[in-house]
Coordinates of C-alpha atoms in Angstrom, one line a residue:
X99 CA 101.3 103.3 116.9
X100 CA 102.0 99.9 118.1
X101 CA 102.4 98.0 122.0
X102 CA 105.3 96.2 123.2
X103 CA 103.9 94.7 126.1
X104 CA 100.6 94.0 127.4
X105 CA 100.2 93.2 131.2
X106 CA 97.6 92.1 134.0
X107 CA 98.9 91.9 137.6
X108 CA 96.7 90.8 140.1
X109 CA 97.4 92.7 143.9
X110 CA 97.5 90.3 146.2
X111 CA 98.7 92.2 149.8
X112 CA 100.2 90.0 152.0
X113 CA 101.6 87.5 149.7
X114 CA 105.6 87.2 149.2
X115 CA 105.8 89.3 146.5
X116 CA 102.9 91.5 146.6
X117 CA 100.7 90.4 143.5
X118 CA 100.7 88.0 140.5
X119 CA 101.3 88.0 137.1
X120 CA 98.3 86.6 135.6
X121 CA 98.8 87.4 132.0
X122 CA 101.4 88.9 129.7
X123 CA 102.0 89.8 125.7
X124 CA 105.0 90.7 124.2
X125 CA 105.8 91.3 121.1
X126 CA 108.9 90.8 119.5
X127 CA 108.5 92.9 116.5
X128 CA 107.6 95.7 117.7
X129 CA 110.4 95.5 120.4
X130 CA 113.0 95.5 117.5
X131 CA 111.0 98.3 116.2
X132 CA 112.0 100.5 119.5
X133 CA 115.2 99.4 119.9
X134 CA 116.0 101.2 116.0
X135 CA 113.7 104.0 117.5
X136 CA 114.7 104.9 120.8
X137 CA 118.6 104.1 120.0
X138 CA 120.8 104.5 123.2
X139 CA 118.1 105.5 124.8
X140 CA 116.4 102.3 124.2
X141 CA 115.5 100.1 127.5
X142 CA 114.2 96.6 127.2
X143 CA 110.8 95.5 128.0
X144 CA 112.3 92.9 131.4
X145 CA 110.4 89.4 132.4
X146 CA 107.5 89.1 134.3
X147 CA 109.2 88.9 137.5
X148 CA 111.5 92.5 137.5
X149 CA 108.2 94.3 135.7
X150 CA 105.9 93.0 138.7
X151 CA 108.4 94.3 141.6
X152 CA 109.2 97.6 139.6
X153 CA 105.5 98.5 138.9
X154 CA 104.5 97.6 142.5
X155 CA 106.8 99.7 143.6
X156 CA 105.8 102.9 141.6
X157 CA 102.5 102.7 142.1
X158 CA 103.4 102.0 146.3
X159 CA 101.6 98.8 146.5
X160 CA 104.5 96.8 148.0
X161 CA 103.5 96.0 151.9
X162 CA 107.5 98.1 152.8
X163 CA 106.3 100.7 150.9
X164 CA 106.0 103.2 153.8
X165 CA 109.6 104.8 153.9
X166 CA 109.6 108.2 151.9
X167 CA 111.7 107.8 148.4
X168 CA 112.8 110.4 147.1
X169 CA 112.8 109.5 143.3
X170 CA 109.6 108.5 143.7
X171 CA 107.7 110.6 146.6
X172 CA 109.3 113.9 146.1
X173 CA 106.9 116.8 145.2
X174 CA 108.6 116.9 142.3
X175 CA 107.8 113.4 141.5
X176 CA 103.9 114.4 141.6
X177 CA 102.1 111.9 138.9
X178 CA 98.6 113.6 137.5
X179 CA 98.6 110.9 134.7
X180 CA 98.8 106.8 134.3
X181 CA 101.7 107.0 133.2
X182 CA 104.9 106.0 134.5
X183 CA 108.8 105.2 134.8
X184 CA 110.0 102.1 136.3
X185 CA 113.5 101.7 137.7
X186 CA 115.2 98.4 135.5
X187 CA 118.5 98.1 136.1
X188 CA 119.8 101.2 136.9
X189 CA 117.8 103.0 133.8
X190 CA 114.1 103.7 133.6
X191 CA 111.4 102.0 131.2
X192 CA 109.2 104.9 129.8
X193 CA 106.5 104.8 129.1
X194 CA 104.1 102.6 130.8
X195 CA 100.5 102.8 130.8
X196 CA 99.0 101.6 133.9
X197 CA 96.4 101.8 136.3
X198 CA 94.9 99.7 139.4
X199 CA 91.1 98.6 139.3
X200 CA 89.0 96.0 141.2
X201 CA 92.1 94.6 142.7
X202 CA 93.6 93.8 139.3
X203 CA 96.6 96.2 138.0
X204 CA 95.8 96.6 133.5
X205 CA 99.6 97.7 131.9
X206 CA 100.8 98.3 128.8
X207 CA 104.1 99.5 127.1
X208 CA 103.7 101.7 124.1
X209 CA 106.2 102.1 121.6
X210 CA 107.3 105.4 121.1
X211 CA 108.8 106.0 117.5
X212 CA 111.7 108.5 118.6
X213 CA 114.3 108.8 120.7
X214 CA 113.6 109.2 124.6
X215 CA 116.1 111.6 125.3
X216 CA 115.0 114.0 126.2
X217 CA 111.2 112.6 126.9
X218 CA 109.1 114.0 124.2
X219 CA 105.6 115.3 124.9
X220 CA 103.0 112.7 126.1
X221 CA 100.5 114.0 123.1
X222 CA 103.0 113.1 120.4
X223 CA 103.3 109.4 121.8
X224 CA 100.0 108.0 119.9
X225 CA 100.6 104.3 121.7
X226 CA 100.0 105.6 124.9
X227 CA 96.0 106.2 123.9
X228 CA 95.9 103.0 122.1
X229 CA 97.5 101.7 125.0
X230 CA 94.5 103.1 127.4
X231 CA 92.1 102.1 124.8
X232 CA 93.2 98.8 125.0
X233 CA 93.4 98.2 128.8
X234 CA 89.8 100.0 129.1
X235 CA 88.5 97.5 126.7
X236 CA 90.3 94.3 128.7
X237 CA 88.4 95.8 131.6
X238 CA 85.6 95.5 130.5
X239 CA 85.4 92.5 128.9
X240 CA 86.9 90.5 132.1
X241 CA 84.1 92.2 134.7
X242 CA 81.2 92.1 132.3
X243 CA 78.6 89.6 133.7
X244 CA 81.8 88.4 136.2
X245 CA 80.6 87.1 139.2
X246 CA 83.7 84.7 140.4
X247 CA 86.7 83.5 140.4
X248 CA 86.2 81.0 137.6
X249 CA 84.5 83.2 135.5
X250 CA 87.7 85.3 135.9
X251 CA 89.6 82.5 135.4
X252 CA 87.9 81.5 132.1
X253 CA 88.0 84.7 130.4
X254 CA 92.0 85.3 131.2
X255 CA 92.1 82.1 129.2
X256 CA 89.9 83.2 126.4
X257 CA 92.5 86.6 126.3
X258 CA 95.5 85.1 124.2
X259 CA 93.1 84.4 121.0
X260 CA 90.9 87.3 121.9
X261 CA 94.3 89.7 121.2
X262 CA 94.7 87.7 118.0
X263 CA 91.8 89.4 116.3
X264 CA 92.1 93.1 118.6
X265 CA 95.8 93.4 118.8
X266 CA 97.7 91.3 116.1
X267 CA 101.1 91.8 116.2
X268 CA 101.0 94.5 118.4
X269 CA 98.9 97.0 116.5
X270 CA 95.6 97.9 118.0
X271 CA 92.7 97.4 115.6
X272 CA 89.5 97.5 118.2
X273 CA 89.7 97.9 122.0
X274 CA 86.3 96.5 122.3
X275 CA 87.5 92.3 122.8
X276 CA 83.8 91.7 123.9
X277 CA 82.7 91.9 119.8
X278 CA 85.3 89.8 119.0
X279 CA 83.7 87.0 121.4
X280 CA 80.5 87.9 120.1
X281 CA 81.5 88.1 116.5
X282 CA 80.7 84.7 114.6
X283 CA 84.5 85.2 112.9
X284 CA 85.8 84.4 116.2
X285 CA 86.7 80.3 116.8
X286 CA 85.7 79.1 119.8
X287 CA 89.0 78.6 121.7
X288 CA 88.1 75.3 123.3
X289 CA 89.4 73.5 120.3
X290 CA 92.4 71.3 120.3
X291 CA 94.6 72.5 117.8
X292 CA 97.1 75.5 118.9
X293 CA 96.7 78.9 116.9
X294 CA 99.9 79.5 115.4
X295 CA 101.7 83.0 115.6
X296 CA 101.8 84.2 111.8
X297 CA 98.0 83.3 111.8
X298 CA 96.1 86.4 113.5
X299 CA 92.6 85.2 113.0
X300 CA 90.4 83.1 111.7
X301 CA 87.9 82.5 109.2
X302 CA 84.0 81.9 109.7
X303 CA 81.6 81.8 107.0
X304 CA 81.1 80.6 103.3
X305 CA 83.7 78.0 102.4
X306 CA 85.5 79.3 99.2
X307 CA 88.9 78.5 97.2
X308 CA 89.8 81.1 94.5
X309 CA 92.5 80.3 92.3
X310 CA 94.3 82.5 90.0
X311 CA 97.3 81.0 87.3
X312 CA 98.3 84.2 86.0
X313 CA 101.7 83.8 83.3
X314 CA 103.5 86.7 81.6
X315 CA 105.5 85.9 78.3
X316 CA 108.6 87.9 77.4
X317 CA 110.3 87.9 74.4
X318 CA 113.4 89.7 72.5
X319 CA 113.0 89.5 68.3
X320 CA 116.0 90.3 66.5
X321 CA 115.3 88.9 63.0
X322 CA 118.6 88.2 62.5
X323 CA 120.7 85.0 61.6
X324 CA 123.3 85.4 63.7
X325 CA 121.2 86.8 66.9
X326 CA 119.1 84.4 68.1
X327 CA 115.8 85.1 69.5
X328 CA 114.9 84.6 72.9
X329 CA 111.2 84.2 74.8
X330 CA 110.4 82.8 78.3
X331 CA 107.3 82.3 80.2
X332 CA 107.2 83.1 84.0
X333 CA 104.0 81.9 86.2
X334 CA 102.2 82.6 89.3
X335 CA 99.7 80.8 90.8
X336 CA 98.1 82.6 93.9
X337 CA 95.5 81.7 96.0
X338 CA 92.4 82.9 98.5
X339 CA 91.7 80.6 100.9
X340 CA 88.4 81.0 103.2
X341 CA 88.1 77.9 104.9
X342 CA 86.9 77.4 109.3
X343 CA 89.2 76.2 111.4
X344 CA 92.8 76.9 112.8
X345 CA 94.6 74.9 110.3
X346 CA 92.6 73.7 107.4
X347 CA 94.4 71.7 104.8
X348 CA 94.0 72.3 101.1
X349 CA 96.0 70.2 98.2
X350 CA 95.8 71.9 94.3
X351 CA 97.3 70.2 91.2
X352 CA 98.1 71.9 88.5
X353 CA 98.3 69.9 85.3
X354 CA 99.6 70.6 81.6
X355 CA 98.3 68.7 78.3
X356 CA 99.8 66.2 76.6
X357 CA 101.8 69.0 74.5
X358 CA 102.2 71.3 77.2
X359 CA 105.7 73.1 78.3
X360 CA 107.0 71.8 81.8
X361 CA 107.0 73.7 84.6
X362 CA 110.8 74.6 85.5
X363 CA 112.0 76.9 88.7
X364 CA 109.4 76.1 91.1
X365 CA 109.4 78.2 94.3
X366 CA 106.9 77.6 96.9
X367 CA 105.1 79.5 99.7
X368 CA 106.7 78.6 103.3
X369 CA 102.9 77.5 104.2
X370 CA 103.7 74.3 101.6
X371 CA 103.7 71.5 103.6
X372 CA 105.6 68.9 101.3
X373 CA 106.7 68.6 98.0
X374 CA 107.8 65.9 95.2
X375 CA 111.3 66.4 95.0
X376 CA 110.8 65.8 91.4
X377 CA 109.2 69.4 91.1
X378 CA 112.0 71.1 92.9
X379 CA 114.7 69.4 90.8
X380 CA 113.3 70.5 87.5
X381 CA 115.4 73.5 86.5
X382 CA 115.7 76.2 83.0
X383 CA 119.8 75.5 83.3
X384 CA 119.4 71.9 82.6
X385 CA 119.2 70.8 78.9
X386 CA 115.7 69.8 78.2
X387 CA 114.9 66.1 77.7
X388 CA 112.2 63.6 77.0
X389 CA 112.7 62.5 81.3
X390 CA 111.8 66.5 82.0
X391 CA 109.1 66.5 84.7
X392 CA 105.6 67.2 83.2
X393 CA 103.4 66.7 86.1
X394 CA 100.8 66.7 87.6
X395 CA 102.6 69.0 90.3
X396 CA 100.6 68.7 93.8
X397 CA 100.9 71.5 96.0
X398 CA 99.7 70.9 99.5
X399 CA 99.4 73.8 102.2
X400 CA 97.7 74.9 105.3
X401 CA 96.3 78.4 103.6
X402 CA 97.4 82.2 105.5
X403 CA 94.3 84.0 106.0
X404 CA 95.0 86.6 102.7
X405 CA 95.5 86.4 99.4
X406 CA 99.3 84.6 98.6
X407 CA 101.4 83.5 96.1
X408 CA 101.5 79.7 96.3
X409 CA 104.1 79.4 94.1
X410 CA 106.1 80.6 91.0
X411 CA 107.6 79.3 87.8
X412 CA 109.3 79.2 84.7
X413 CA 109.1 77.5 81.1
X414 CA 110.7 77.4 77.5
X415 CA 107.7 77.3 75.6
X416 CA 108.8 75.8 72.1
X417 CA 107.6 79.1 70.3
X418 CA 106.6 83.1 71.5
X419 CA 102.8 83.5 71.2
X420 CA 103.0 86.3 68.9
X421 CA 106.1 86.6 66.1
X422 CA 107.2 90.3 64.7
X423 CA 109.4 92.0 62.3
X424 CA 109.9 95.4 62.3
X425 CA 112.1 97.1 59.6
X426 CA 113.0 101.4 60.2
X427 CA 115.1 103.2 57.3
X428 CA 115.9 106.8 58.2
X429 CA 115.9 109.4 55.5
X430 CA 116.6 112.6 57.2
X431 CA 113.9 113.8 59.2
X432 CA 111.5 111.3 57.7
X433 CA 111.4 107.9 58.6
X434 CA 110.5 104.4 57.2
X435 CA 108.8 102.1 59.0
X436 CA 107.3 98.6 58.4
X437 CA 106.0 96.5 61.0
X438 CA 104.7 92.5 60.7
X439 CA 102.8 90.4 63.8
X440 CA 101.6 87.2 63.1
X441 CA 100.0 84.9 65.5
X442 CA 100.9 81.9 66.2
X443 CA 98.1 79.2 65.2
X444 CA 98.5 77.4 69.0
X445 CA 97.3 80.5 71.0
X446 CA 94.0 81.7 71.5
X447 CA 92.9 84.0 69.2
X448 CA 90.6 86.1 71.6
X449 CA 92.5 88.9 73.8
X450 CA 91.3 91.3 76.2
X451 CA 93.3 93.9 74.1
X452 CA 96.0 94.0 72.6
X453 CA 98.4 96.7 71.1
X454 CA 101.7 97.8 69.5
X455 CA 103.9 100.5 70.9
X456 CA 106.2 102.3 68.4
X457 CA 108.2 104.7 69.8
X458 CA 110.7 107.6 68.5
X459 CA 112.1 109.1 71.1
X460 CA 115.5 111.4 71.0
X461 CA 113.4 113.3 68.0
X462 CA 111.0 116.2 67.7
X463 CA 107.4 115.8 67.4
X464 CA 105.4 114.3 64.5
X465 CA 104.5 116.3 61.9
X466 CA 103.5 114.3 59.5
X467 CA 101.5 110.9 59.1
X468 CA 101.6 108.4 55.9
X469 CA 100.5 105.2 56.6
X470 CA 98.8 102.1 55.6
X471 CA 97.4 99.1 58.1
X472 CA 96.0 96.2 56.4
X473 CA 94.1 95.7 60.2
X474 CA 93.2 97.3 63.2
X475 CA 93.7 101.4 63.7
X476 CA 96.4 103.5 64.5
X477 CA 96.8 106.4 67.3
X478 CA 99.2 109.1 66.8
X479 CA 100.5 110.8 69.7
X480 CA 102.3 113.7 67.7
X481 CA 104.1 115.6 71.0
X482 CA 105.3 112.5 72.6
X483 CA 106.7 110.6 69.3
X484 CA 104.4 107.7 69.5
X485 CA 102.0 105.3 67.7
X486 CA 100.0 103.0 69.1
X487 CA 98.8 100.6 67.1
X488 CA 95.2 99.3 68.4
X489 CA 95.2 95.4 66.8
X490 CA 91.9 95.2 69.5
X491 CA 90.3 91.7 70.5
X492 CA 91.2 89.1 67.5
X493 CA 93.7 88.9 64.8
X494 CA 92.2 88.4 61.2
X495 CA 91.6 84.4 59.5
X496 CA 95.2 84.8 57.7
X497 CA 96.4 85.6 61.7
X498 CA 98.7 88.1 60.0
X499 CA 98.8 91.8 59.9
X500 CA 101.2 94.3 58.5
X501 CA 101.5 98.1 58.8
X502 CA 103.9 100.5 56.9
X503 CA 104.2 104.0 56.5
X504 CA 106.2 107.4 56.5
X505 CA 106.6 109.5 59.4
X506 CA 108.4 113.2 59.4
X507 CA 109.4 115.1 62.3
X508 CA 109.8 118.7 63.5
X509 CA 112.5 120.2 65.4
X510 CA 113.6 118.3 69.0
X511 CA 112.7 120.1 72.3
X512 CA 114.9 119.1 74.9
X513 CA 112.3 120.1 77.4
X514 CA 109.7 118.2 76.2
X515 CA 110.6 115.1 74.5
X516 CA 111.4 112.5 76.8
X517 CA 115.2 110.1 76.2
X518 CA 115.9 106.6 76.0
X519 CA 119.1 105.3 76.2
X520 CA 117.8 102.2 73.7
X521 CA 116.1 104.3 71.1
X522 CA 119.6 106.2 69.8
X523 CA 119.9 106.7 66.1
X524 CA 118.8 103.7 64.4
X525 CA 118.5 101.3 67.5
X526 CA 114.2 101.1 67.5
X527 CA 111.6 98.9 69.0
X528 CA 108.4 97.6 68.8
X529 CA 106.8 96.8 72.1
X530 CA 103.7 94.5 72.2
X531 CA 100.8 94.8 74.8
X532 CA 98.5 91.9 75.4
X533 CA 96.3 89.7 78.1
X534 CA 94.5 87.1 77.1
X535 CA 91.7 85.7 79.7
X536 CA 91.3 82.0 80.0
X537 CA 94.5 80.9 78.5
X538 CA 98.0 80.1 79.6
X539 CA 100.8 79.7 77.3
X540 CA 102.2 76.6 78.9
X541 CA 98.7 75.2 78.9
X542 CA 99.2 75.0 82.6
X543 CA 95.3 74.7 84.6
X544 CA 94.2 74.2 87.7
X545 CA 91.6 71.4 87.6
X546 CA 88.7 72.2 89.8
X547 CA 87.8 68.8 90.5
X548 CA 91.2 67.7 92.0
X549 CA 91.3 70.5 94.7
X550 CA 91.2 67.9 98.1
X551 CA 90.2 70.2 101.2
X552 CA 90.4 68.6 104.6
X553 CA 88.1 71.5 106.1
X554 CA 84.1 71.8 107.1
X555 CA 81.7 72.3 104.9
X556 CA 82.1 72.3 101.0
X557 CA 83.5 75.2 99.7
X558 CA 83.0 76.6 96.5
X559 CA 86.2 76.3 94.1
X560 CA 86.8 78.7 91.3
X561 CA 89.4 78.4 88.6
X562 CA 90.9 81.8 86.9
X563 CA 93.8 82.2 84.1
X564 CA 95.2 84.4 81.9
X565 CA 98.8 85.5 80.0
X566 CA 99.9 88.7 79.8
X567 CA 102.9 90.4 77.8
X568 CA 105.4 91.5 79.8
X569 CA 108.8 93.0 78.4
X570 CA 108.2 91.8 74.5
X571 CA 110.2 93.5 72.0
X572 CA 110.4 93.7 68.4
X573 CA 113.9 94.9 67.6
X574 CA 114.7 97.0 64.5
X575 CA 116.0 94.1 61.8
X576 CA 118.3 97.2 60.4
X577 CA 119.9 97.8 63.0
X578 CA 122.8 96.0 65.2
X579 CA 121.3 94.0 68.7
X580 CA 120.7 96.7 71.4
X581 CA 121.3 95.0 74.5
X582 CA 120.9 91.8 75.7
X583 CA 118.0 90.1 76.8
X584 CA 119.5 89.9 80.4
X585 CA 120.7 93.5 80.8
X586 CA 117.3 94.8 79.1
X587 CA 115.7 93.1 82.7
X588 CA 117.6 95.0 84.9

């Protein structure tokens, strides 16, 4: 459902070669697109030149055009449609769209998602609609209100940004290019600076900046002497940008506290325009030192229309946000379990929920329930093996909270119970669930008040973060290491 080529070919009888090219679109991804498609049956869309000479000939417009050809005047060769095959190098480029009005010839080149051999139906071929749609709405948007040649003239020119906002990368959103010109979205195309190809619009309206820091902790608790615990913070900042103009320029610092964590592994979106190469230097594999760079790390960009990913990151915070032990003694088909969090006094004690996962998988359902929670309250899902303990929005003043208890199970349904190849015999877990709003464990922020934006008008700039657990375990302390953290990733 896409174009490869759009075309306007002016017939000029009595010139050298018959007509003019006045305009012409291609689009490279969706050629590559039919070349996989329409495998050795695939013909290339040729340059301006070939395509004018071929289609004139089809369509008999060329002024030697008065001998019979066979391959294209036989009876059998009768065309009831606009659409056509045109002789390129010994093969034939089908299908094209096209049709001669007011003097000016309106082509297009759909893509057809299948091989051409043999031709498939013309109803299965979706572009070739599209394709009509489009060149009926070019129509009408070039001889509305025309009354010259300049006028003429000035809308061709108007056409390349026009197809920006109707036809982006080949893909036909809305035939009608005279709303677009109407449409206050649309940029007057008078101004200096060049539209660049990955932008396909741009934006007119409210100024706004919306910045999200979103970081997700995870951790691996062994309790063990000889296994050391491991915890890592990875980061994201993205962005919405809705800012006038073709290129607008935007520069955001993120900045850490005094006792913050530094960013380490920075990757950057390719619309990053330039970057301290102290910020690209700073990397997890290098011993961390007092020199370590802590910031303030300036990113500045010229913003992509949608939400992105300005850039990502890493940190070795000096301690995991929440610490656990978690202790499981079996005793035939009952089990022992005893399970400690405590927060750490440096986070914020004020989640948007927050939960433990204890799962028993590889046994039969629960039967029966002992237990004790000094706070919160505890689901049993009996069938699936599982409690869930609901710690909720704040950990109590002694930010410390302990559950124990006895569970018994009945006999194992294959059928039913799901597997785990980490929860065999006595290898167990906790697994924590948590998002706190407004927080981020590095202390990483995005100050408001340095966002510099070269754009009109004043936008409004809006701050968000949070941290969220992501892959945090709470290994059984009775049991040998399960896997490493690495291996758990993958």
């Amino acid at each position: 459902m896409a174009l490869r080529a759009v075309l306007l070919i002016r017939h000029e009888p009595g010139t050298p070669f018959c007509g003019s090219v006045r305009f012409s679109r291609r689009y490279p991804t969706v050629e590559k697109r039919a070349k996989i498609f329409n495998g050795g049956s695939y013909v290339p869309v040729p340059e301006d030149g070939p395509f004018l000479k071929a289609l004139l000939f089809e369509l008999r417009l060329l002024d030697d055009d008065k001998d019979f050809v066979e391959c294209r005047d036989s009876c059998s060769h009768i065309n009831k449609t606009s659409i056509y095959a045109l002789p390129i190098g010994g093969k034939e480029l089908w299908p094209v769209v096209a049709f001669l009005k007011n003097g000016m010839i309106y082509a297009s080149v759909p893509l057809v998602e299948q091989t051409l051999s043999p031709r498939p139906p013309l109803i299965s071929i979706s572009g070739i609609s599209q394709g009509l749609q489009l060149l009926f709405g070019i129509q009408d948007f070039l001889y509305l209100s025309q009354k010259n040649d300049s006028e003429l003239n000035t809308k061709l020119c108007q056409l390349p940004d026009l197809l920006l906002q109707a036809c982006p990368f080949g893909t036909v959103l809305d035939a009608n290019i005279q709303s677009f010109l109407d449409n206050n979205n649309f940029a007057s195309v008078t101004q200096p600076q060049k539209q660049p190809a990955w932008k396909a619009g741009v934006y007119k309206g409210k100024p706004q900046v919306s910045i999200s820091i979103t970081e997700k902790v995870k951790s691996m608790q062994y309790d063990k002497q000889d296994i050391a615990d491991t915890w890592q913070v990875v980061g994201a900042v993205t962005c919405k940008c809705d800012l006038e103009g073709i290129m607008p320029n935007v520069t955001i610092s993120l900045s850490l506290p005094t006792n913050g964590s530094p960013l380490q592994d920075i990757l950057v979106h390719p619309c990053v325009t330039s970057l301290d190469s102290a910020i690209l230097t700073s990397s997890s594999i290098d011993a961390m030192d007092d020199s370590a760079f802590s910031g303030p790390y300036k990113f500045p960009f010229s913003p992509p229309l949608e939400s992105f990913n300005l850039c990502y990151y890493t940190s070795q915070v000096p301690v995991p946000p929440i610490l656990g032990f978690y202790q499981m003694k079996e005793e035939e088909v009952q089990l022992k379990v005893a399970v400690n969090l405590k927060l750490h006094e440096s986070v914020k004690n004020n989640f948007e929920f927050c939960e433990a996962h204890i799962p028993f998988y590889n046994r039969g359902p629960i039967t029966h329930l002992e237990y004790k929670v000094s706070f919160g309250q505890l689901e049993v899902f009996r069938e699936k093996a599982l409690l869930i303990w609901i710690i909720g929005q704040k950990f109590p003043k002694s930010m410390e909270i302990n559950l124990s208890g006895t569970v018994t199970f009945g006999a194992k349904g294959y059928d039913k119970q799901p597997f785990d190849q980490i929860c065999i015999g006595g290898t167990a877990f906790v697994k924590l669930h948590f998002r706190i709003l407004d927080y981020t464990l590095t202390g990483c922020y995005a100050d408001q008040h340095s966002v510099q934006v070269f754009a009109s008008g004043k936008p409004k700039i809006s701050a968000h973060r949070k941290l969220i657990s992501s892959d945090y375990y709470i290994w059984n302390s009775k049991a040998p290491a399960p896997v490493t953290y690495g291996s758990l990733l993958l």
